[in-house]
XYZ file of C-alpha atoms in Angstrom:
753
model
C -0.062 0.083 0.108
C 1.359 3.153 -0.903
C -0.113 6.433 0.811
C 0.955 10.186 1.352
C 1.858 11.367 4.887
C 0.041 13.169 6.648
C 2.343 16.496 6.925
C 3.132 16.640 2.874
C 3.761 20.066 1.922
C 1.678 20.255 -1.326
C 0.349 17.854 -4.225
C 3.465 17.581 -6.364
C 5.777 16.834 -3.149
C 2.932 13.980 -3.125
C 3.986 12.907 -6.389
C 7.669 13.278 -5.839
C 7.672 10.479 -2.890
C 5.628 8.469 -4.378
C 7.722 5.394 -5.829
C 5.845 4.180 -9.222
C 3.499 7.160 -9.628
C 0.384 5.836 -11.851
C -0.102 8.680 -15.030
C -2.210 8.190 -17.635
C -0.659 9.715 -21.085
C -3.065 11.706 -22.379
C -4.609 15.119 -21.343
C -5.589 14.765 -17.962
C -2.878 13.047 -15.412
C -4.021 11.020 -12.853
C -1.878 10.037 -9.738
C -2.600 7.298 -7.231
C -2.069 9.032 -3.767
C -3.094 6.084 -1.603
C -4.784 2.733 -2.451
C -6.589 0.248 0.175
C -7.516 -3.664 -0.787
C -9.839 -5.880 1.014
C -11.060 -9.531 0.088
C -13.655 -11.226 2.029
C -15.872 -14.142 1.321
C -14.822 -13.969 -2.478
C -15.626 -9.710 -2.408
C -12.843 -7.680 -2.999
C -12.940 -3.844 -2.572
C -10.314 -1.464 -3.354
C -10.887 2.436 -2.380
C -8.180 4.820 -4.413
C -7.188 8.446 -3.639
C -6.528 10.171 -7.089
C -5.342 13.328 -8.105
C -6.419 14.563 -11.568
C -3.923 17.146 -13.203
C -5.357 19.538 -16.074
C -3.142 21.490 -18.273
C -4.400 25.312 -18.355
C -5.871 26.117 -21.649
C -3.648 27.911 -23.840
C -4.936 31.380 -23.687
C -4.525 31.113 -19.660
C -1.489 33.655 -18.673
C -0.753 31.531 -15.721
C 0.496 28.216 -17.327
C 0.214 26.078 -13.909
C -1.823 23.074 -14.009
C -5.401 22.513 -12.361
C -5.595 19.860 -9.876
C -8.693 17.834 -8.191
C -8.639 14.804 -5.853
C -11.110 12.133 -6.193
C -12.003 9.042 -4.339
C -12.538 5.902 -6.295
C -14.332 2.982 -5.115
C -13.690 -0.195 -6.896
C -15.319 -3.637 -6.908
C -13.828 -7.008 -7.980
C -14.850 -7.632 -11.601
C -16.780 -11.296 -11.914
C -16.330 -11.296 -15.102
C -12.346 -12.041 -14.885
C -10.999 -15.179 -14.395
C -7.452 -14.084 -14.033
C -6.202 -12.643 -10.558
C -3.255 -10.914 -9.050
C -3.621 -12.417 -5.695
C -3.129 -16.257 -7.546
C -4.424 -18.955 -5.678
C -4.365 -17.412 -2.182
C -7.449 -15.846 -2.942
C -9.521 -18.883 -2.038
C -7.798 -19.842 0.606
C -7.177 -16.281 2.336
C -7.222 -16.722 6.355
C -9.876 -14.177 7.744
C -8.836 -14.750 11.174
C -7.171 -11.335 10.750
C -10.092 -9.261 10.600
C -12.334 -8.449 13.191
C -16.466 -9.590 14.018
C -17.230 -5.815 13.314
C -15.339 -5.866 10.082
C -17.416 -9.109 8.702
C -20.426 -7.365 9.892
C -19.595 -4.571 7.899
C -18.798 -6.905 4.753
C -21.319 -8.908 5.139
C -24.035 -6.179 3.954
C -22.552 -6.669 0.521
C -25.436 -8.450 -1.410
C -25.893 -7.063 -4.643
C -24.000 -8.278 -7.931
C -24.040 -6.110 -10.684
C -23.577 -8.151 -13.571
C -25.350 -5.305 -15.475
C -22.165 -4.075 -17.301
C -19.867 -5.398 -20.228
C -16.497 -4.014 -18.682
C -13.888 -3.098 -21.778
C -10.269 -2.348 -20.764
C -9.603 1.111 -20.461
C -7.087 3.609 -18.722
C -6.581 4.242 -15.068
C -3.909 4.437 -12.767
C -2.330 1.698 -11.076
C -0.528 0.590 -7.765
C 2.419 -1.978 -7.453
C 1.415 -5.034 -5.187
C 4.161 -6.853 -3.867
C 5.516 -7.526 -0.810
C 5.078 -4.807 0.705
C 1.013 -4.305 -0.010
C -1.231 -5.146 2.609
C -4.583 -6.593 2.559
C -6.159 -3.654 4.290
C -10.151 -3.736 4.315
C -12.364 -0.990 2.831
C -15.839 -1.870 2.542
C -18.931 -0.138 0.700
C -22.169 -1.753 1.387
C -23.458 -2.246 -2.528
C -27.136 -2.507 -1.098
C -27.331 1.161 -2.660
C -28.006 0.002 -6.264
C -30.451 2.806 -6.549
C -27.524 5.454 -6.836
C -26.636 3.455 -9.933
C -24.134 5.829 -12.133
C -26.421 6.787 -15.042
C -24.788 5.158 -18.150
C -26.473 7.576 -20.464
C -24.412 10.528 -18.592
C -23.036 13.076 -20.437
C -19.246 13.279 -20.927
C -17.149 14.684 -22.706
C -13.108 12.874 -23.513
C -11.776 14.122 -20.248
C -14.890 14.139 -17.998
C -14.269 11.867 -14.587
C -17.387 11.341 -13.327
C -17.669 7.957 -15.589
C -19.616 4.295 -15.353
C -17.687 1.349 -14.227
C -14.150 0.655 -15.674
C -11.230 -1.313 -15.604
C -7.501 -0.401 -14.560
C -5.737 -0.554 -17.570
C -2.891 -2.601 -15.120
C -5.257 -4.888 -13.258
C -8.345 -5.827 -15.135
C -9.613 -7.774 -12.056
C -11.142 -4.236 -10.806
C -13.966 -2.513 -11.531
C -14.501 1.483 -11.101
C -17.957 1.759 -9.167
C -17.858 5.199 -7.956
C -15.523 8.075 -8.524
C -16.420 10.709 -6.017
C -14.392 14.626 -5.282
C -12.911 15.041 -2.185
C -15.174 17.801 -0.997
C -18.003 15.505 -1.542
C -16.585 12.674 1.217
C -17.062 13.534 4.628
C -15.023 11.674 7.843
C -17.388 11.992 10.824
C -15.474 9.636 13.197
C -12.740 6.976 13.454
C -12.724 4.146 16.401
C -9.952 1.753 15.843
C -9.571 0.372 12.580
C -13.128 1.876 11.495
C -13.999 4.562 9.615
C -17.485 6.786 9.419
C -17.622 8.540 6.397
C -21.014 10.733 4.577
C -20.569 9.911 0.986
C -22.716 12.539 -1.511
C -23.080 9.958 -4.848
C -24.998 12.518 -6.671
C -25.704 16.410 -5.930
C -29.346 16.582 -5.658
C -29.310 13.747 -3.031
C -28.371 13.763 0.822
C -24.898 12.187 1.934
C -25.194 8.317 2.533
C -23.429 6.725 5.707
C -20.773 4.501 5.129
C -18.387 2.327 6.955
C -14.421 1.747 6.004
C -13.343 -1.120 7.897
C -9.180 -1.349 7.525
C -6.710 -3.889 8.485
C -4.743 -1.729 11.084
C -5.371 1.447 12.715
C -2.437 2.897 11.212
C -3.696 2.758 7.900
C -7.129 4.359 8.916
C -5.036 6.836 10.343
C -3.123 6.854 6.909
C -6.461 7.480 5.066
C -8.422 10.169 7.415
C -4.746 11.946 6.939
C -5.069 12.046 3.311
C -8.192 12.996 3.072
C -8.102 15.642 5.575
C -5.350 17.253 3.840
C -6.478 16.820 0.604
C -9.806 18.585 1.269
C -7.719 21.755 2.952
C -5.907 21.893 -0.465
C -9.032 21.732 -2.299
C -10.016 24.775 -1.064
C -7.057 26.535 -2.163
C -7.553 25.063 -5.407
C -10.781 26.060 -5.840
C -10.101 29.513 -5.599
C -7.178 29.236 -8.297
C -9.588 27.581 -10.602
C -12.207 29.905 -9.890
C -10.069 32.954 -10.499
C -8.401 31.976 -13.499
C -11.718 31.128 -14.823
C -12.976 34.441 -14.355
C -9.863 36.006 -15.601
C -10.192 33.441 -18.786
C -14.369 35.206 -18.939
C -13.039 38.386 -18.890
C -14.701 39.157 -15.380
C -11.918 41.493 -13.856
C -14.269 43.279 -11.603
C -15.484 39.965 -9.954
C -11.599 38.823 -9.299
C -11.387 42.074 -7.423
C -14.523 41.588 -5.708
C -14.135 37.743 -4.967
C -15.707 37.450 -1.988
C -19.000 39.143 -2.964
C -19.179 36.923 -6.250
C -18.365 33.719 -4.395
C -21.870 33.658 -2.300
C -23.877 35.004 -5.297
C -26.990 33.223 -6.419
C -27.556 32.761 -10.131
C -30.943 31.686 -11.517
C -31.095 31.359 -15.039
C -33.835 31.079 -17.927
C -32.753 28.551 -20.115
C -34.372 27.935 -23.584
C -33.973 25.242 -25.544
C -34.794 26.504 -28.939
C -34.027 24.128 -31.359
C -31.557 22.200 -33.657
C -31.272 21.779 -37.496
C -29.610 19.782 -39.877
C -29.409 16.765 -37.278
C -28.204 13.263 -38.497
C -30.416 10.381 -39.898
C -30.555 7.713 -37.194
C -33.845 5.954 -37.786
C -34.682 4.718 -41.391
C -35.407 8.463 -43.348
C -35.634 10.697 -40.283
C -34.783 11.017 -36.449
C -37.120 11.547 -33.114
C -34.726 14.041 -31.496
C -35.000 15.147 -27.872
C -32.478 17.441 -25.601
C -30.818 16.398 -22.237
C -29.239 19.372 -20.135
C -26.476 18.690 -17.599
C -24.119 20.621 -15.645
C -21.128 18.694 -14.047
C -22.794 15.003 -12.923
C -26.066 16.428 -12.537
C -29.196 16.177 -14.934
C -30.788 19.655 -15.233
C -33.660 19.174 -17.796
C -34.833 16.796 -20.210
C -37.506 18.047 -23.186
C -40.157 16.189 -24.829
C -38.916 14.534 -28.107
C -40.705 15.466 -31.687
C -41.238 12.924 -34.127
C -39.864 12.788 -37.634
C -38.161 15.961 -37.607
C -34.341 16.849 -38.523
C -35.032 20.649 -37.868
C -36.810 20.412 -34.347
C -37.942 23.501 -32.762
C -38.819 22.857 -29.153
C -41.707 24.866 -27.869
C -43.509 25.473 -24.452
C -45.528 22.016 -24.387
C -42.168 20.310 -25.418
C -40.706 21.618 -22.063
C -38.239 23.986 -24.371
C -38.015 26.298 -20.877
C -36.414 25.633 -17.316
C -35.342 27.619 -14.374
C -31.632 26.857 -13.411
C -30.122 27.545 -9.918
C -26.437 27.622 -9.225
C -24.399 29.280 -7.215
C -21.663 32.346 -9.298
C -18.754 29.931 -7.382
C -20.061 26.509 -8.457
C -20.942 27.991 -12.486
C -17.195 28.420 -12.615
C -15.629 25.778 -10.548
C -17.711 22.754 -10.874
C -17.987 22.079 -14.470
C -16.777 23.576 -17.648
C -20.208 24.291 -19.223
C -23.433 23.330 -19.957
C -23.666 20.277 -21.432
C -26.382 19.847 -24.192
C -26.612 16.392 -26.156
C -29.345 15.561 -28.765
C -30.712 11.892 -28.623
C -33.390 9.930 -30.933
C -35.932 8.576 -28.902
C -36.308 5.045 -29.538
C -39.543 3.205 -28.489
C -37.536 -0.114 -27.929
C -35.297 1.609 -25.273
C -37.558 0.668 -22.588
C -36.848 -3.396 -23.371
C -33.138 -2.973 -23.226
C -31.735 -0.887 -25.879
C -30.552 2.532 -25.088
C -31.796 6.017 -27.240
C -28.964 6.703 -29.830
C -26.861 10.025 -29.496
C -27.187 12.711 -32.174
C -24.067 14.858 -31.222
C -23.499 16.786 -27.954
C -22.467 20.351 -27.722
C -21.037 22.835 -24.778
C -22.150 26.519 -23.692
C -19.263 27.889 -22.427
C -19.336 29.125 -18.660
C -18.861 32.663 -19.993
C -21.520 32.537 -22.189
C -23.682 31.360 -20.033
C -22.807 34.298 -17.386
C -23.068 36.905 -19.727
C -26.048 35.820 -21.649
C -28.903 38.243 -22.562
C -31.359 36.290 -24.516
C -29.522 36.386 -27.562
C -29.402 33.071 -29.990
C -26.625 30.630 -29.225
C -25.727 28.115 -31.651
C -22.797 25.319 -31.275
C -22.329 22.784 -33.744
C -22.874 19.066 -32.634
C -19.996 17.047 -31.870
C -19.324 13.428 -30.853
C -19.071 12.594 -27.351
C -17.919 10.323 -25.422
C -19.977 8.466 -22.543
C -17.498 5.725 -20.100
C -15.497 4.404 -22.623
C -17.081 4.698 -26.127
C -17.542 7.572 -28.646
C -21.169 8.206 -29.645
C -22.918 10.605 -31.941
C -22.482 12.573 -35.173
C -20.060 15.437 -36.476
C -23.381 17.079 -37.695
C -25.589 19.510 -37.163
C -26.594 22.337 -34.728
C -28.559 23.243 -31.713
C -29.463 26.693 -30.711
C -30.344 28.163 -27.262
C -30.989 30.912 -25.250
C -30.129 32.108 -21.733
C -31.025 34.745 -19.135
C -30.958 35.789 -16.021
C -34.548 34.851 -14.801
C -37.305 36.758 -12.937
C -39.868 36.518 -10.511
C -42.287 36.666 -13.396
C -40.479 33.732 -15.401
C -40.423 31.341 -12.231
C -44.079 32.155 -11.203
C -45.134 31.529 -15.254
C -43.558 28.195 -15.261
C -44.820 26.997 -12.119
C -48.079 27.679 -13.174
C -47.822 26.101 -16.412
C -45.922 23.307 -14.483
C -49.437 22.759 -12.257
C -51.288 23.030 -15.378
C -49.346 20.189 -17.258
C -49.995 17.450 -14.620
C -53.445 18.972 -14.484
C -53.435 19.896 -10.571
C -54.994 23.105 -11.368
C -55.688 25.975 -14.313
C -55.720 29.637 -14.312
C -56.534 32.969 -15.772
C -52.903 32.815 -17.529
C -53.967 29.302 -18.052
C -56.837 27.717 -19.062
C -57.517 24.298 -20.686
C -60.066 24.444 -23.437
C -63.407 23.056 -22.721
C -64.132 20.838 -25.764
C -67.122 19.320 -24.286
C -68.542 22.924 -23.444
C -71.170 24.332 -26.369
C -70.610 26.968 -28.397
C -72.952 30.124 -28.124
C -74.142 31.865 -31.137
C -71.481 34.720 -32.189
C -68.524 32.749 -31.128
C -69.026 30.820 -34.878
C -70.877 31.674 -37.588
C -74.352 29.385 -38.361
C -74.629 26.823 -41.028
C -76.179 27.848 -44.538
C -79.289 25.768 -43.427
C -80.200 27.557 -40.692
C -79.409 30.843 -42.037
C -82.239 29.860 -44.960
C -84.286 28.784 -42.545
C -84.402 31.424 -40.025
C -86.893 34.433 -40.177
C -85.073 37.258 -39.703
C -87.181 40.464 -40.883
C -90.627 40.425 -38.873
C -93.596 43.239 -39.298
C -94.992 44.589 -35.754
C -98.103 46.897 -35.419
C -97.003 50.347 -33.439
C -99.011 51.614 -30.613
C -100.328 54.332 -32.977
C -101.435 51.265 -35.474
C -98.409 52.040 -37.938
C -96.454 49.358 -39.256
C -92.478 48.780 -38.247
C -90.366 46.727 -39.591
C -88.136 45.054 -37.206
C -84.463 42.900 -37.586
C -83.593 39.484 -35.231
C -81.256 40.720 -33.063
C -77.828 39.419 -33.782
C -76.199 37.186 -32.223
C -78.723 37.419 -29.626
C -80.619 39.699 -27.692
C -79.486 41.485 -24.329
C -79.585 39.038 -21.378
C -81.251 41.568 -19.220
C -83.843 42.543 -21.604
C -84.994 39.398 -23.911
C -88.211 40.730 -24.977
C -87.904 44.317 -25.821
C -84.260 43.461 -27.711
C -85.133 40.624 -29.675
C -86.532 42.155 -32.194
C -85.551 45.890 -32.967
C -86.063 48.330 -35.563
C -83.188 49.823 -37.590
C -83.099 53.589 -35.584
C -83.243 51.420 -32.408
C -80.357 49.518 -33.486
C -78.103 52.514 -34.233
C -79.829 53.965 -30.736
C -78.406 50.852 -29.300
C -74.867 50.891 -30.671
C -73.914 53.943 -29.433
C -74.349 53.338 -26.062
C -72.140 52.470 -23.554
C -70.715 48.778 -23.605
C -71.338 46.638 -20.736
C -68.609 44.324 -20.600
C -64.764 45.187 -21.346
C -61.982 42.622 -21.640
C -59.020 43.605 -20.016
C -55.779 42.473 -22.490
C -51.875 42.786 -22.814
C -48.937 43.252 -20.059
C -48.623 47.292 -20.727
C -48.129 49.266 -17.645
C -47.769 52.851 -19.206
C -51.161 53.228 -20.503
C -54.757 51.935 -21.542
C -56.612 52.562 -24.083
C -60.168 51.884 -24.273
C -61.655 50.498 -27.904
C -65.024 49.688 -28.897
C -65.912 48.045 -32.415
C -69.130 49.931 -32.729
C -70.158 48.836 -36.334
C -69.153 48.018 -40.434
C -70.708 49.424 -43.396
C -70.786 48.483 -46.996
C -69.006 45.257 -46.804
C -68.814 43.102 -49.788
C -70.778 40.047 -50.067
C -68.113 37.189 -49.248
C -70.345 34.191 -49.818
C -70.136 34.299 -53.446
C -72.345 31.940 -55.547
C -74.463 31.204 -51.862
C -75.242 35.157 -51.881
C -77.754 34.517 -54.656
C -79.764 32.415 -52.047
C -79.858 35.344 -49.244
C -76.672 34.332 -47.709
C -74.565 37.484 -46.769
C -71.471 37.974 -45.157
C -70.452 36.684 -41.659
C -68.333 39.250 -40.217
C -66.277 39.900 -37.623
C -63.345 41.934 -36.205
C -60.033 40.940 -35.503
C -57.485 43.206 -33.101
C -54.012 43.197 -32.600
C -52.232 45.301 -30.320
C -48.605 44.839 -29.240
C -48.979 41.251 -27.175
C -52.936 41.782 -27.608
C -55.014 39.804 -29.463
C -58.596 39.777 -29.433
C -62.162 39.746 -31.669
C -65.320 40.270 -32.013
C -68.217 38.102 -31.745
C -69.531 37.156 -35.671
C -72.861 38.609 -36.836
C -74.484 36.548 -39.083
C -75.537 37.505 -42.567
C -74.850 41.289 -41.876
C -73.462 43.214 -44.932
C -73.411 46.077 -42.335
C -72.810 44.430 -39.056
C -73.819 46.339 -35.947
C -71.648 45.526 -32.472
C -74.322 45.791 -29.876
C -73.315 47.309 -26.018
C -73.944 43.046 -24.561
C -71.784 41.561 -27.367
C -67.922 41.198 -26.994
C -66.933 44.532 -28.852
C -65.336 46.429 -25.975
C -61.268 45.805 -25.200
C -59.017 47.584 -22.430
C -55.860 47.401 -24.103
C -52.518 48.266 -22.081
C -50.103 49.605 -23.575
C -45.969 49.469 -23.158
C -44.774 52.113 -26.129
C -46.945 54.530 -27.205
C -45.867 54.577 -31.083
C -47.503 51.022 -31.376
C -50.612 51.112 -33.947
C -53.814 49.354 -33.394
C -54.702 46.581 -36.190
C -58.237 46.013 -37.349
C -59.109 43.247 -39.155
C -62.679 42.647 -40.688
C -62.945 39.035 -41.535
C -65.712 36.813 -42.963
C -65.967 33.480 -40.721
C -65.803 30.722 -42.637
C -66.505 27.039 -40.328
C -64.513 24.071 -41.222
C -60.967 22.882 -41.764
C -58.329 25.411 -42.099
C -56.950 24.283 -44.976
C -60.153 24.272 -47.310
C -62.089 27.114 -45.057
C -59.708 30.056 -43.775
C -61.497 32.831 -42.625
C -61.508 35.361 -45.645
C -60.095 39.042 -45.275
C -62.281 41.638 -46.360
C -60.304 44.674 -45.586
C -58.003 46.333 -42.691
C -56.803 49.232 -41.108
C -54.355 50.836 -38.670
C -55.330 53.440 -35.931
C -52.391 55.193 -34.843
C -52.735 56.889 -31.223
C -49.663 59.204 -31.031
C -51.481 61.958 -31.568
C -54.980 61.321 -29.729
C -55.203 63.465 -26.223
C -55.423 61.613 -22.986
C -58.528 61.472 -21.491
C -60.922 62.404 -24.419
C -63.549 60.312 -26.290
C -62.975 59.763 -29.960
C -65.479 58.210 -32.502
C -63.283 57.528 -35.858
C -64.074 56.060 -39.444
C -61.700 54.041 -41.136
C -61.634 52.675 -44.786
C -61.055 49.346 -45.240
C -58.540 48.032 -47.753
C -56.857 44.941 -48.544
C -53.207 45.768 -47.762
C -51.052 48.900 -46.691
C -47.713 47.608 -48.074
C -48.182 48.212 -51.790
C -50.116 50.577 -53.964
C -52.176 48.123 -55.812
C -54.981 47.896 -53.490
C -58.794 46.921 -53.919
C -61.604 49.550 -54.012
C -64.775 49.899 -52.077
C -64.232 47.052 -49.273
C -66.643 49.045 -46.707
C -65.672 51.359 -43.498
C -65.317 50.401 -39.868
C -66.368 52.692 -36.872
C -64.885 52.357 -33.457
C -64.552 54.223 -30.229
C -61.491 54.826 -28.581
C -59.941 56.901 -25.595
C -56.302 56.861 -23.884
C -55.722 56.912 -20.164
C -52.071 57.454 -19.330
C -51.405 56.668 -15.371
C -47.879 57.912 -15.808
C -47.210 60.699 -18.045
C -43.011 61.277 -17.276
C -43.179 57.079 -18.111
C -45.342 57.578 -21.073
C -42.707 60.267 -22.448
C -39.825 58.351 -21.900
C -41.583 55.210 -23.307
C -41.986 57.237 -26.727
C -38.108 57.869 -27.157
C -37.746 54.134 -27.579
C -37.820 52.254 -30.530
C -40.587 49.313 -29.707
C -38.776 46.025 -30.425
C -40.659 43.240 -32.285
C -43.295 41.302 -30.310
C -44.281 37.784 -30.885
C -47.474 36.561 -30.422
C -48.616 32.731 -30.335
C -52.135 31.393 -31.756
C -53.793 28.218 -30.821
C -54.930 27.349 -34.360
C -53.756 27.602 -37.962
C -56.874 29.763 -38.750
C -55.916 32.227 -35.751
C -52.826 32.799 -36.862
C -53.808 33.381 -40.650
C -56.222 36.053 -38.883
C -53.595 37.509 -37.093
C -51.538 37.589 -39.545
C -53.224 39.350 -42.201
C -54.724 41.805 -39.956
C -50.983 42.982 -39.303
C -49.600 42.629 -43.006
C -52.576 42.548 -45.157
C -53.773 39.956 -47.835
C -50.075 40.209 -49.771
C -47.314 38.267 -48.589
C -44.227 40.372 -48.833
C -42.251 37.109 -47.978
C -42.968 35.472 -50.837
C -41.486 36.624 -54.487
C -43.822 38.426 -56.811
C -44.216 40.916 -59.160
C -46.654 42.795 -57.092
C -43.970 42.338 -54.231
C -41.174 43.939 -56.209
C -42.578 46.358 -57.686
C -43.748 47.717 -53.552
C -40.416 47.265 -52.537
C -38.701 49.457 -55.429
C -41.452 51.888 -54.985
C -40.785 51.912 -51.728
C -36.776 52.720 -51.904
C -37.362 55.566 -54.325
C -39.734 57.715 -51.868
C -36.816 56.738 -49.327
C -34.446 58.349 -51.880
C -36.718 61.220 -52.467
C -37.170 61.924 -48.535
C -33.631 61.557 -47.787
C -32.957 64.148 -50.765
C -35.035 66.977 -48.950
C -33.896 66.061 -45.368
C -30.044 66.810 -46.453
C -31.177 70.295 -48.317
C -33.316 71.312 -45.176
C -30.168 70.457 -42.674
C -28.132 72.247 -44.866
C -29.696 75.055 -45.330
C -30.626 75.354 -41.534
C -26.954 74.820 -40.355
C -25.814 77.499 -43.106
C -28.568 80.099 -42.132
C -29.707 79.976 -45.818
C -32.930 81.848 -46.680
C -36.125 80.027 -46.561
C -38.918 82.946 -46.590
C -39.153 85.442 -49.342
C -39.924 89.110 -47.983
C -39.887 92.360 -49.442
C -38.317 95.812 -48.627
C -38.243 99.176 -49.917
C -38.799 97.356 -53.519
C -36.065 95.000 -52.899
C -36.472 91.201 -52.767
C -34.487 89.134 -49.929
C -34.884 85.748 -48.242
C -34.812 85.221 -44.271
C -33.346 82.156 -42.522
C -36.766 81.836 -40.595
C -36.171 78.403 -39.813
C -32.550 78.782 -38.732
C -33.393 81.774 -36.449
C -36.490 79.982 -34.908
C -33.983 76.771 -33.780
C -31.463 79.305 -32.987
C -33.984 80.785 -30.371
C -35.025 77.441 -29.431
C -31.722 76.027 -28.526
C -30.204 79.211 -26.701
C -33.684 79.108 -24.607
C -33.548 75.533 -23.812
C -29.980 75.972 -22.408
C -30.661 79.178 -20.361
C -33.931 77.575 -19.007
C -32.754 73.863 -18.963
C -36.528 73.686 -16.844
């Protein structure tokens, strides 16, 4: 047994005192600091204390090795018939061991035959006349903490599945623990009690090591305690080196504050592209995220897709909590591995690896939700290389907010069907839809009586129309049939209910959709049989998406106060416009019966005075992006009012450019409605002559505007005349623009308030 002395000065002294150190001829060098063997009832255990030395990166200005110490626990290889102990293995005298040691070893009851061992590289220690039969016992009843053979590992990973020592194929490495996960709680004679943390996310478990002699037990404890002290210094060096390499000099200067900083990241697995084919023609990819030896998250698989895009429903998002110190010390980055889901994996086969990538610690710490893309490479799991050198994976990372954590917690509860909230409400398909939620069938429309003649109190005949989509619930008798004058009066009345939509906080827009006039009949040939347009209005404003109820068989629909027509739109940016789209409702599948766009309009609220109610009429056009537009598409009448809660915040927000806002739709038909409401009938992303001519015309207009702007600025700066005047019969120009600009500038400088 070779053991490190208790009073060794440092790690280099330990290797110098070691007679024949075991060193891996690879990038990571491994030195054995101490090794203890036992044999009992055909079972042998070995505890090895190892130091792993990794060369620094080439960019590191300090070319010192990074060192970590590990405790390796090995078991006897039941597959090997050769033994270094020779024939004495079957006849070793156990009388040298106490009853206490026998009771500890007797807890071993599990035979691990689920691995197929393959010879790899690991340190070895000479066994000769000086080697002692010391005892180290680890109960193997803890099969539930078996190392995951699908762990994500790179070439130099050290938390690995069982493997052989190259020089001794009779031993299989069972566990490899960092020295900081080993705590010595007590030592009594030859027995040492320890707490071992096998996995980061589990509580430490108590284990007993019983040695052949008290001297060997003390040697083991001295090595562990000394290396734990040295590990703190090594972690400080690794942390400082990692921060310097990441360009975080400020954190290096404030190391004490940085070490205790707690970080929470919102990680989004965006997707992957150009993945390898593992099945016949495609793959079923999913992503596993791991940091160090801990699996953080796993997405759901997407069937038959080589360019998957992961969404909220596919578990694309997760919150990752970690200390700043552990982020830079524990691992070399966030490991992402793309697997091909295999339905047969449950009966013995594993999911195939498509490739892996690592997000560097520097990118994680500095991420601000930008898209991060990394190429996929083959990875090493255990002693096998798996995966393909093909494809890319993209993620987004930023610091998590309280809203992020609340939303994901709410969604997780929703997903597990434990609760529903106002944020996420499961669609009740069994609920019968009311009239107004969708249009009626053509047969029902023909069968309905929509107009009746009533006798008024003075005996005159009055033509009344059936109220669409339904009468007032509070006054059904009087509002079921109404004359045209009564309908017009009711439309201008106050709305009974507003829907509050959006996440803005600086202002509110009270919008009411009152009526549409002169809409074309979109029923085509069915219009000859009395069918008319089933109109509704789609509203899109920032992150607000809403729509009115459907008014059946009306080319001049009126939205009454008791219907869904009023909305409170919460504002984030004053320069945002309200997009209104008028559609003809079509039932059925989206591929055959999309809702037909009649026309659209945009409402600019920047010139509206707060607290003032406006009634506005807009002409509908099928697009606003090209000059070639359809005429006579009707008009829309709205009523709106802007309320500002904080004028200062509203003014400051108006100085910012609104960022692009992404909204989600539940169905493809709703998506088409939202898209056409914002951009119109023409898809400007497709190649067509109309699109090309529209873009050319837009560029020419910009060129003319640029010319006039340059001329104006030159005249303003050079005090050129702008206003022609005549005095005493002489003509001259006065630079009015320059004079006004000068007076405004000096006034602002002299009186900034």
